[in-house]
Short mmCIF file of C-alpha atoms in Angstrom, two decimals:
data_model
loop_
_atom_site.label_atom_id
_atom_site.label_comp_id
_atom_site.label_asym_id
_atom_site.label_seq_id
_atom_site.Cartn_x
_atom_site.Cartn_y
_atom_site.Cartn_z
CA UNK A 732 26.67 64.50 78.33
CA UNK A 733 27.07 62.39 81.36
CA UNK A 734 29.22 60.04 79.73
CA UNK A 735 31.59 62.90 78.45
CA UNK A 736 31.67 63.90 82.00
CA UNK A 737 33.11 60.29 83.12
CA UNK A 738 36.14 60.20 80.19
CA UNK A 739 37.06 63.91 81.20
CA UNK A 740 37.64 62.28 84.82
CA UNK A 741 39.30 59.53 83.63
CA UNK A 742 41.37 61.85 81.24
CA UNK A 743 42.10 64.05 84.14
CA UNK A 744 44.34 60.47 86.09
CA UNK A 745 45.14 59.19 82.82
CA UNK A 746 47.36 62.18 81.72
CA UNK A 747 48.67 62.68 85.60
CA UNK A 748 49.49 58.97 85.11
CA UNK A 749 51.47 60.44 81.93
CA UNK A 750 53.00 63.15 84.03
CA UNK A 751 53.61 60.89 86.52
CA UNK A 752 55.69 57.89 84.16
CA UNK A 753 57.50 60.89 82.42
CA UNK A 754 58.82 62.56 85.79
CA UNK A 755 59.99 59.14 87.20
CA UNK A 756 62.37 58.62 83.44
CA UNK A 757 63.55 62.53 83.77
CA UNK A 758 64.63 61.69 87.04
CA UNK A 759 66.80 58.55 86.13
CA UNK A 760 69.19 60.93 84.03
CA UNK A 761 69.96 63.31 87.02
CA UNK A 762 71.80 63.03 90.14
CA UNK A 763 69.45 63.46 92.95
CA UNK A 764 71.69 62.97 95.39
CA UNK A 765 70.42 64.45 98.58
CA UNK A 766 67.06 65.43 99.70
CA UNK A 767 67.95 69.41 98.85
CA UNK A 768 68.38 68.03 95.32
CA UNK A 769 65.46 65.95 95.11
CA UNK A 770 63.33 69.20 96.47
CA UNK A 771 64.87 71.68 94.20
CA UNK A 772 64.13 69.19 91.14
CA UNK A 773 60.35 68.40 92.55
CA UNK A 774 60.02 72.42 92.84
CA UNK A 775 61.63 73.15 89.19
CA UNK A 776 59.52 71.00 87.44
CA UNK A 777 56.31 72.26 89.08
CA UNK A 778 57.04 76.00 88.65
CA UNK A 779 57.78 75.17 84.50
CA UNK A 780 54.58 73.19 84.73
CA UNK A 781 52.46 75.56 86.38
CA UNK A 782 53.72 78.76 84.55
CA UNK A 783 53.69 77.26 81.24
CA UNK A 784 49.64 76.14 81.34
CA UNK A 785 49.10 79.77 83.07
CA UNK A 786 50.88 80.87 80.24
CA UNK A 787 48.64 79.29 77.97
CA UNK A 788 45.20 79.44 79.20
CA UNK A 789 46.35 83.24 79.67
CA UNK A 790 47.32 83.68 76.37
CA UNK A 791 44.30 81.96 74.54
CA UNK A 792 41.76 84.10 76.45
CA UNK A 793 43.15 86.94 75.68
CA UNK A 794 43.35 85.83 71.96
CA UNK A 795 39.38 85.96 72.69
CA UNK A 796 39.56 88.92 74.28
CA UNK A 797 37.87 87.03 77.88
CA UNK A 798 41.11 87.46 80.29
CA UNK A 799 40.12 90.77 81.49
CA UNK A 800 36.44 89.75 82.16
CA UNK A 801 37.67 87.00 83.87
CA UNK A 802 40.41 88.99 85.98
CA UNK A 803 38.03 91.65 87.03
CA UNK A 804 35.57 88.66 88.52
CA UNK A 805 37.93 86.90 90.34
CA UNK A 806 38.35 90.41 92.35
CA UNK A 807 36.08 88.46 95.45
CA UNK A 808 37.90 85.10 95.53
CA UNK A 809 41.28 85.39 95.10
CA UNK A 810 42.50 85.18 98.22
CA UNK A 811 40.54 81.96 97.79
CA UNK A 812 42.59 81.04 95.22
CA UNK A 813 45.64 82.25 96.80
CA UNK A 814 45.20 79.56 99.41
CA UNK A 815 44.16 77.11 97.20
CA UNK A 816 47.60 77.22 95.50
CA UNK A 817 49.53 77.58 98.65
CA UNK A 818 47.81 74.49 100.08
CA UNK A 819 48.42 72.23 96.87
CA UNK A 820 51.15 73.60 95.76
CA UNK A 821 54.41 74.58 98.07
CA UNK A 822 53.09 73.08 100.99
CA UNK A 823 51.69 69.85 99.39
CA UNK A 824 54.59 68.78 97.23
CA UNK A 825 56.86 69.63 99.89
CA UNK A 826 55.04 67.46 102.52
CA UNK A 827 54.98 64.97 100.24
CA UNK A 828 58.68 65.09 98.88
CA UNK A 829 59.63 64.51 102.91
CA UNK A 830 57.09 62.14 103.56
CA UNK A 831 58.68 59.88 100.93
CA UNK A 832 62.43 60.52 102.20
CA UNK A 833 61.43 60.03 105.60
CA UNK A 834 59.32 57.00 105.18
CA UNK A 835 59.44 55.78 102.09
CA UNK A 836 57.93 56.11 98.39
CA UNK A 837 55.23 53.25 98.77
CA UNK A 838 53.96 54.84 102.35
CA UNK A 839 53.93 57.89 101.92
CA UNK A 840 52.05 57.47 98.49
CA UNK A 841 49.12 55.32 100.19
CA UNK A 842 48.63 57.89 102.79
CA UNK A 843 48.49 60.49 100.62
CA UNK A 844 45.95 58.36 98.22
CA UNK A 845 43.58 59.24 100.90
CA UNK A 846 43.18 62.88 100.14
CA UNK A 847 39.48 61.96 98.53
CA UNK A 848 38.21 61.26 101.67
CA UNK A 849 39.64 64.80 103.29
CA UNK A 850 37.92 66.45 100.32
CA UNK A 851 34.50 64.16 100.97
CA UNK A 852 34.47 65.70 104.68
CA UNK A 853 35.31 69.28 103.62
CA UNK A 854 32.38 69.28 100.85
CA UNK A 855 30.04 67.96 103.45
CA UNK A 856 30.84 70.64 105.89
CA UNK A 857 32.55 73.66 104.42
CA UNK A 858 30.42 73.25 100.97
CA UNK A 859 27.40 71.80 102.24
CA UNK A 860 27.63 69.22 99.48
CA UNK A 861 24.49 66.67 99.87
CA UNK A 862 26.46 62.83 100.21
CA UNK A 863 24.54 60.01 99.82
CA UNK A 864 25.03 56.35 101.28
CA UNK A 865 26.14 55.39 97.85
CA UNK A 866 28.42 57.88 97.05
CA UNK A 867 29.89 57.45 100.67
CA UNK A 868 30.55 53.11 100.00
CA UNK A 869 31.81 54.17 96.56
CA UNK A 870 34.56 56.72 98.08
CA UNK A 871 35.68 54.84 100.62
CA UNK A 872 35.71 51.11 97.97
CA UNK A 873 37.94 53.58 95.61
CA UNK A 874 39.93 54.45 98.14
CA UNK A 875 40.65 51.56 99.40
CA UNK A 876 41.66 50.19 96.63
CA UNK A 877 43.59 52.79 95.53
CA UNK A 878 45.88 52.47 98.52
CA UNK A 879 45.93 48.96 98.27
CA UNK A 880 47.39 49.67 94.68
CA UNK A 881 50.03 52.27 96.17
CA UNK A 882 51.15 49.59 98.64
CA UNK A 883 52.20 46.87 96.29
CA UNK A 884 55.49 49.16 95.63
CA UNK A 885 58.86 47.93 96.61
CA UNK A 886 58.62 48.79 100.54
CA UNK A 887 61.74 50.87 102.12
CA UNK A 888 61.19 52.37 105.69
CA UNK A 889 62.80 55.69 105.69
CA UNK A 890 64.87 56.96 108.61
CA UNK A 891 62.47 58.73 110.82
CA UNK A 892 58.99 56.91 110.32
CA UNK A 893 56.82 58.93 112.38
CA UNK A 894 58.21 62.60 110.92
CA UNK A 895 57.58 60.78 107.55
CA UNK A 896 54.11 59.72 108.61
CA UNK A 897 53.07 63.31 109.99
CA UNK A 898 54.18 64.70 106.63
CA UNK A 899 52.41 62.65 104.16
CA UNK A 900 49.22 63.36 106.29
CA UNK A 901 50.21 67.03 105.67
CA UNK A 902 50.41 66.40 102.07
CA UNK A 903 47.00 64.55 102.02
CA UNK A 904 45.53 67.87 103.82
CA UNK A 905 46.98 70.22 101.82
CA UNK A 906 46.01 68.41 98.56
CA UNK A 907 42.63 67.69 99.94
CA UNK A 908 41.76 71.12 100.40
CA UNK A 909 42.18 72.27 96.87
CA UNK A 910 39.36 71.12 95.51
CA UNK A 911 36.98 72.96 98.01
CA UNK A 912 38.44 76.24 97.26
CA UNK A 913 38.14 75.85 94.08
CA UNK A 914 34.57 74.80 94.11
CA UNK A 915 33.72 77.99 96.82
CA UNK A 916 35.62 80.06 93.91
CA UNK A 917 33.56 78.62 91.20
CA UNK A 918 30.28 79.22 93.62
CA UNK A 919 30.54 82.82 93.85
CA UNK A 920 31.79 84.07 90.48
CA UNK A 921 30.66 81.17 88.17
CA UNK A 922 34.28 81.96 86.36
CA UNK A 923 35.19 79.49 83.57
CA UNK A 924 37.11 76.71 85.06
CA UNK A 925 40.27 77.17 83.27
CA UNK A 926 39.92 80.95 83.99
CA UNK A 927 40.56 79.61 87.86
CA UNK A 928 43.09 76.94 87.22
CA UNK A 929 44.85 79.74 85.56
CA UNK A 930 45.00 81.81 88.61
CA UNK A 931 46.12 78.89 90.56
CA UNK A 932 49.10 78.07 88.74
CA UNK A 933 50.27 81.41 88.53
CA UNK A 934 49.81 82.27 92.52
CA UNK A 935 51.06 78.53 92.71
CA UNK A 936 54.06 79.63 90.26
CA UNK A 937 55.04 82.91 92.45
CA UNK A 938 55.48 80.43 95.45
CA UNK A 939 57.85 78.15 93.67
CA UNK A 940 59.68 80.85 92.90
CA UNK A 941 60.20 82.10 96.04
CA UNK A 942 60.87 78.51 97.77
CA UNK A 943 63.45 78.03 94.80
CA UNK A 944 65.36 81.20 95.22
CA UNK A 945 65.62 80.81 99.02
CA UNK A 946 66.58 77.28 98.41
CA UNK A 947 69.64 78.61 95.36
CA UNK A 948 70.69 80.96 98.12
CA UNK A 949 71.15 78.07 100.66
CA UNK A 950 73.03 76.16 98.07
CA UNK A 951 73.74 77.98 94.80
CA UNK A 952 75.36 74.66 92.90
CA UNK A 953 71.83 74.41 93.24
CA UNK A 954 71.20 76.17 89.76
CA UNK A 955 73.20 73.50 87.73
CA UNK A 956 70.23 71.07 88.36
CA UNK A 957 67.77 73.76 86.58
CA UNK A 958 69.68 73.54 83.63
CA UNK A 959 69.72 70.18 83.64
CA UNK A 960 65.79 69.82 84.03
CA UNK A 961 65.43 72.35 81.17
CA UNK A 962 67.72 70.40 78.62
CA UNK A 963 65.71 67.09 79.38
CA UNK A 964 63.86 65.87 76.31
CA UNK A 965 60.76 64.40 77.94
CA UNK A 966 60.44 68.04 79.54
CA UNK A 967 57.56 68.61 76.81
CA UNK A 968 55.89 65.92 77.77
CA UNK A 969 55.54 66.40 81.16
CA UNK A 970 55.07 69.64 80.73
CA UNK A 971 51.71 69.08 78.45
CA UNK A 972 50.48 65.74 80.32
CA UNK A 973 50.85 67.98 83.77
CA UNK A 974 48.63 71.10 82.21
CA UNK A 975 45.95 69.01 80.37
CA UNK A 976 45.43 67.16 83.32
CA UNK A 977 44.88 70.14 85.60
CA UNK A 978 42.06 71.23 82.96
CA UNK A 979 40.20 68.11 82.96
CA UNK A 980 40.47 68.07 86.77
CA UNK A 981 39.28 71.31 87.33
CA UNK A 982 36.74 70.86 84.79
CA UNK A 983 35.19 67.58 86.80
CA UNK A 984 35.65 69.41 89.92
CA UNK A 985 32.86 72.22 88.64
CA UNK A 986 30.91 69.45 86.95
CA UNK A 987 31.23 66.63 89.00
CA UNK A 988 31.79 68.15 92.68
CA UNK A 989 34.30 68.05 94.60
CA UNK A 990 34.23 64.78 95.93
CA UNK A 991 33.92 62.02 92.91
CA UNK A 992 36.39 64.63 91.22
CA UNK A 993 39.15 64.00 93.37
CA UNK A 994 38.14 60.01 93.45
CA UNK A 995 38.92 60.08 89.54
CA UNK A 996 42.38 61.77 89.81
CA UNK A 997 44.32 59.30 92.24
CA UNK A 998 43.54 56.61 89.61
CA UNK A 999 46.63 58.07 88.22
CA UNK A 1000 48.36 55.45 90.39
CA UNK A 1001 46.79 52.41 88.32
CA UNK A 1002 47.62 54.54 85.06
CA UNK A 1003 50.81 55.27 85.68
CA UNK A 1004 51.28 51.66 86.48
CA UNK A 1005 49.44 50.77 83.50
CA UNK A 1006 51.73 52.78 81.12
CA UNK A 1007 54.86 51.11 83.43
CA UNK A 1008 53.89 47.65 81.97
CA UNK A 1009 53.20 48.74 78.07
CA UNK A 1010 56.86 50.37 78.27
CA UNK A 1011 58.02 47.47 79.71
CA UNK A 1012 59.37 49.23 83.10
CA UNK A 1013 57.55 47.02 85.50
CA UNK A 1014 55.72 43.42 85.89
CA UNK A 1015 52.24 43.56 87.66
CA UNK A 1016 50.59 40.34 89.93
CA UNK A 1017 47.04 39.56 89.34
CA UNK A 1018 46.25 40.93 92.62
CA UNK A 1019 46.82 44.44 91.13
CA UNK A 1020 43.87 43.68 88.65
CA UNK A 1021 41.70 42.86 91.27
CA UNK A 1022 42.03 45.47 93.40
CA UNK A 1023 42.23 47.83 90.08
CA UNK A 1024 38.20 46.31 89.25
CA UNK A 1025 37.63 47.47 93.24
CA UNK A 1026 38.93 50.94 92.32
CA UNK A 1027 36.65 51.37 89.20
CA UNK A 1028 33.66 50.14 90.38
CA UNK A 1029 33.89 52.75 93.48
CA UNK A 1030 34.43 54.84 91.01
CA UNK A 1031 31.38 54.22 88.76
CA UNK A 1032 29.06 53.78 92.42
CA UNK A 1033 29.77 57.73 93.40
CA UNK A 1034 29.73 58.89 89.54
CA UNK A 1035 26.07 57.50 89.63
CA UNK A 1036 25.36 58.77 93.04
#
């Protein structure tokens, strides 16, 4: 059982990884031109992604007739949930969408990388999660090495490094933090974990929504890129890799804690690398294996612990 408990991790990076290759090739066929493009296409693709596996997990428990069971016991947390959408969702990918035009791609994505550790402190003091030594080493080895990873990118300073610096930290709060709530959700209602992630993405949906319409009524041309996004044909897959991935994460969060949950999702970076090479996108130094053995031994040091 343990051992299923490790792949489902894995799975949860591997298929961000996925998400993560797919959205970079969607992106080569439009013009993001400015940063209001790059925002509104970052912000499409999330609300299709969260409101199509809300959609689903939605419509499969009601199949079983479990949605309104589920609905009525979520009556004590969802403003829980509410801000555990709001922090990961708008306010994360925004953060993070300015971090990288202010400072740069690589930057902003090894700051960000760090969101484990926010979660570690959190779980220590808002969940009262017991850390040991190990566990502690193991975080802060995967870490490590995860930023290492994120830092062999091509390096571009972006125009205002400090703004871009402030930013990503934002984004590596806001993500950090969605774990916990999720986890003081799960606490009090013992809900199914898909049950919750379904609630997040549609509360994380309704704030999409609302960015993107104020952001079609500063530019309305705006609208042109959403058809665009919708007539991609990798859509699907980004799409699916984005939803299954939320379910395996969520699922290691309840089973895993927390913590070594959010350690096994930011090995998407060394996935989506990985899948880079076997399409033949990118070329990868021997340093990159080294620091990716670093990565999964942290990982395997707070799995045990």
């Amino acid at each position: 059982m343990k051992n299923g408990f490790f792949l489902v991790g894995v799975a949860s990076g591997l298929l961000w990884g996925f998400n993560d290759v797919s959205t970079s090739m969607v992106s080569q066929h439009l013009f993001l031109s400015s940063l209001l493009t790059s925002m509104t296409f970052a912000l499409c693709l999330a609300l299709l992604q969260d409101a199509s596996s809300a959609c689903a997990i939605v419509g499969v428990s009601a199949l079983r007739k479990s949605w309104l069971t589920q609905w009525r016991a979520s009556r004590s947390v969802r403003w829980t949930i509410v801000l555990s959408a709001l922090f990961s969702g708008p306010f994360g990918l925004v953060c993070s969408i300015l971090a990288i035009s202010y400072v740069g791609a690589v930057y902003a994505g090894a700051i960000t990388a760090a969101f484990p550790l926010v979660t570690m402190v959190g779980a220590k003091c808002y969940l009262k999660e017991s850390i040991s030594v190990k566990r502690l080493c193991g975080m802060l080895l995967g870490v490590t090495a995860v930023m290492a990873i994120g830092l062999m990118g091509a390096h571009r300073h972006g125009s205002h490094v400090v703004l871009g610096l402030m930013f990503a930290f934002l984004s590596m709060l806001g993500w950090g933090v969605e774990s916990l709530f999720f986890s003081k959700a799960y606490s009090q209602t013992g809900m199914n974990s898909s049950s919750i992630l379904a609630l997040r993405q549609m509360f994380s949906s309704f704030f999409y929504a609302v960015v993107l319409i104020v952001m079609l009524f500063l530019d309305p041309h705006e609208l042109n890129l959403f058809h665009q996004v919708l007539r991609q044909p990798l859509l699907l897959m980004c799409i699916c890799s984005a939803g299954l991935s939320y379910l395996a994460y969520y699922f290691s969060i309840k089973n895993l804690t927390a913590s070594v949950a959010t350690l096994f999702n930011i090995t998407f970076l060394f996935w989506s690398a990985v899948i880079s090479v076997c399409l033949g996108l990118v070329i990868l130094s021997w340093w990159f294996w080294c620091w990716a053995c670093l990565l999964f031994l942290g990982l395997i040091i707070s799995f045990r612990n």
